[in-house]
């Protein structure tokens, strides 16, 4: 009963997305491609999708990898819909890099770099994703492919992969800011969250503050901080008055007394309430080798593991001191929900199943896969 009428709903769902495509043939290809992405195909690439629809593969492959059409209108419509249907005033925008392991050197942007999916340095492409999380649901709304410096400077490789001349090297943090600027107005939010790759960059946190964004960003355990609430060392009467030293956040955390932790219930779990412990203090952080001119809140979460050990997560925030700990816990968990969105897109909508090497082909596939994931999210909510 839940699935009855799904294909006609897919046709209606795609109408506002494909409206920007100039020809009926392109709109038809888009329908077929998204239909294949939401199907039960094991490998959801253009060839497999074409055979699913009993078509020649060349037409669909050219539509994705060679035909020039603009994917930005599809992502603009996606952000508008997500904001309208899931939007809450205290929603969370989440920025999350994700890697795609690749063989060879021809695929656009591929090189040996950190691959979170494999947990090591390897040959891969890396993209930065923008997700939205509220109490209603969570969804991916946009992405940007990271083009390493070596690629940006290599005219031959750029030409072979069809990288537009206007595209220049941008850091992952610059790509993230561009997505925030493009979609922030239509996605109601009170927070920006992200993993430690986002949070470790002091420049990025400064840019968020300048834009009036409130953030809760993860940082690595070796981040240096000065606890601004700790007493300064005794003054000897000579020179400058000493200040509390900078220490690694993991060592600061290890020295905390048991009463410094508060227990917060974040949600119901299968075996009862899911609880975390949290502690916070006001700090001056040192990232990129420079001490921040602004005080920030250091928020540390810890969860008991199955073997009895503690898993710690360290985060920096520019929120008011009076922010409830439960609010930090909610935003912290929202960041993990976007990881679920990425897994959903990869496992159910073929986000990583593409077989294209060009700049245009990569962005076409990604846009259609994000649209397909949003459709599956809508169907799940119906069910």
mmCIF file of N, CA, C and O in Angstrom, residues 8 35 47 52 69-70 72 84 101 119-120 173 186-187 197 206 209 248 286 345 352 355 380:
data_model
loop_
_atom_site.group_PDB
_atom_site.id
_atom_site.type_symbol
_atom_site.label_atom_id
_atom_site.label_comp_id
_atom_site.label_asym_id
_atom_site.label_seq_id
_atom_site.Cartn_x
_atom_site.Cartn_y
_atom_site.Cartn_z
ATOM 1 N N UNK A 8 4.111 7.096 -10.672
ATOM 2 C CA UNK A 8 3.475 8.379 -11.020
ATOM 3 C C UNK A 8 3.899 9.513 -10.088
ATOM 4 O O UNK A 8 4.060 10.658 -10.532
ATOM 5 N N UNK A 35 14.972 7.511 -12.185
ATOM 6 C CA UNK A 35 14.250 6.259 -11.983
ATOM 7 C C UNK A 35 15.192 5.095 -11.747
ATOM 8 O O UNK A 35 14.940 4.232 -10.901
ATOM 9 N N UNK A 47 25.180 2.988 -17.794
ATOM 10 C CA UNK A 47 25.005 1.775 -18.597
ATOM 11 C C UNK A 47 23.939 0.870 -17.992
ATOM 12 O O UNK A 47 23.028 0.405 -18.678
ATOM 13 N N UNK A 52 18.273 -1.158 -17.838
ATOM 14 C CA UNK A 52 17.059 -1.317 -17.032
ATOM 15 C C UNK A 52 15.835 -0.831 -17.806
ATOM 16 O O UNK A 52 14.758 -1.436 -17.744
ATOM 17 N N UNK A 69 24.409 20.763 -19.885
ATOM 18 C CA UNK A 69 23.216 21.313 -19.240
ATOM 19 C C UNK A 69 23.585 21.712 -17.820
ATOM 20 O O UNK A 69 24.508 21.166 -17.224
ATOM 21 N N UNK A 70 22.908 22.685 -17.297
ATOM 22 C CA UNK A 70 23.262 23.284 -16.019
ATOM 23 C C UNK A 70 22.562 22.576 -14.878
ATOM 24 O O UNK A 70 21.328 22.495 -14.839
ATOM 25 N N UNK A 72 22.892 23.480 -11.608
ATOM 26 C CA UNK A 72 22.621 24.351 -10.471
ATOM 27 C C UNK A 72 21.134 24.593 -10.231
ATOM 28 O O UNK A 72 20.692 24.624 -9.065
ATOM 29 N N UNK A 84 11.590 24.356 2.787
ATOM 30 C CA UNK A 84 10.151 24.527 2.965
ATOM 31 C C UNK A 84 9.533 23.373 3.744
ATOM 32 O O UNK A 84 8.616 23.573 4.545
ATOM 33 N N UNK A 101 36.878 6.610 -3.501
ATOM 34 C CA UNK A 101 38.085 5.921 -3.983
ATOM 35 C C UNK A 101 38.025 5.711 -5.494
ATOM 36 O O UNK A 101 36.985 5.325 -6.042
ATOM 37 N N UNK A 119 39.847 5.356 5.574
ATOM 38 C CA UNK A 119 40.607 5.657 6.780
ATOM 39 C C UNK A 119 42.096 5.741 6.549
ATOM 40 O O UNK A 119 42.890 5.445 7.449
ATOM 41 N N UNK A 120 42.521 6.164 5.337
ATOM 42 C CA UNK A 120 43.946 6.270 5.032
ATOM 43 C C UNK A 120 44.145 7.137 3.798
ATOM 44 O O UNK A 120 43.181 7.503 3.110
ATOM 45 N N UNK A 173 37.265 24.713 2.588
ATOM 46 C CA UNK A 173 36.541 25.677 3.420
ATOM 47 C C UNK A 173 35.935 26.787 2.569
ATOM 48 O O UNK A 173 34.820 27.261 2.842
ATOM 49 N N UNK A 186 17.494 30.192 2.284
ATOM 50 C CA UNK A 186 16.282 29.382 2.107
ATOM 51 C C UNK A 186 16.259 28.175 3.046
ATOM 52 O O UNK A 186 15.292 27.415 3.032
ATOM 53 N N UNK A 187 17.298 28.016 3.834
ATOM 54 C CA UNK A 187 17.359 26.913 4.792
ATOM 55 C C UNK A 187 17.361 27.509 6.201
ATOM 56 O O UNK A 187 18.416 27.919 6.709
ATOM 57 N N UNK A 197 37.717 18.318 10.105
ATOM 58 C CA UNK A 197 38.362 18.932 8.950
ATOM 59 C C UNK A 197 37.859 20.355 8.750
ATOM 60 O O UNK A 197 38.609 21.244 8.344
ATOM 61 N N UNK A 206 36.622 32.135 11.709
ATOM 62 C CA UNK A 206 36.537 33.603 11.666
ATOM 63 C C UNK A 206 35.547 34.056 10.602
ATOM 64 O O UNK A 206 34.771 34.998 10.816
ATOM 65 N N UNK A 209 32.063 33.703 11.863
ATOM 66 C CA UNK A 209 31.714 34.762 12.818
ATOM 67 C C UNK A 209 31.403 36.058 12.090
ATOM 68 O O UNK A 209 30.451 36.763 12.443
ATOM 69 N N UNK A 248 46.945 20.654 24.998
ATOM 70 C CA UNK A 248 46.110 19.901 24.052
ATOM 71 C C UNK A 248 44.746 19.625 24.692
ATOM 72 O O UNK A 248 44.645 19.371 25.891
ATOM 73 N N UNK A 286 44.272 27.726 19.661
ATOM 74 C CA UNK A 286 45.396 27.976 18.753
ATOM 75 C C UNK A 286 45.314 26.959 17.624
ATOM 76 O O UNK A 286 45.547 25.766 17.821
ATOM 77 N N UNK A 345 22.509 8.105 0.600
ATOM 78 C CA UNK A 345 22.677 8.460 -0.810
ATOM 79 C C UNK A 345 23.579 7.476 -1.542
ATOM 80 O O UNK A 345 23.340 7.145 -2.707
ATOM 81 N N UNK A 352 27.785 7.120 -5.305
ATOM 82 C CA UNK A 352 29.182 6.793 -5.606
ATOM 83 C C UNK A 352 29.322 5.835 -6.780
ATOM 84 O O UNK A 352 30.431 5.360 -7.055
ATOM 85 N N UNK A 355 30.377 6.388 -13.381
ATOM 86 C CA UNK A 355 31.533 5.984 -14.199
ATOM 87 C C UNK A 355 31.841 7.098 -15.190
ATOM 88 O O UNK A 355 31.921 6.880 -16.397
ATOM 89 N N UNK A 380 9.965 7.633 2.239
ATOM 90 C CA UNK A 380 10.115 7.090 3.593
ATOM 91 C C UNK A 380 9.199 7.810 4.562
ATOM 92 O O UNK A 380 8.562 7.199 5.429
#
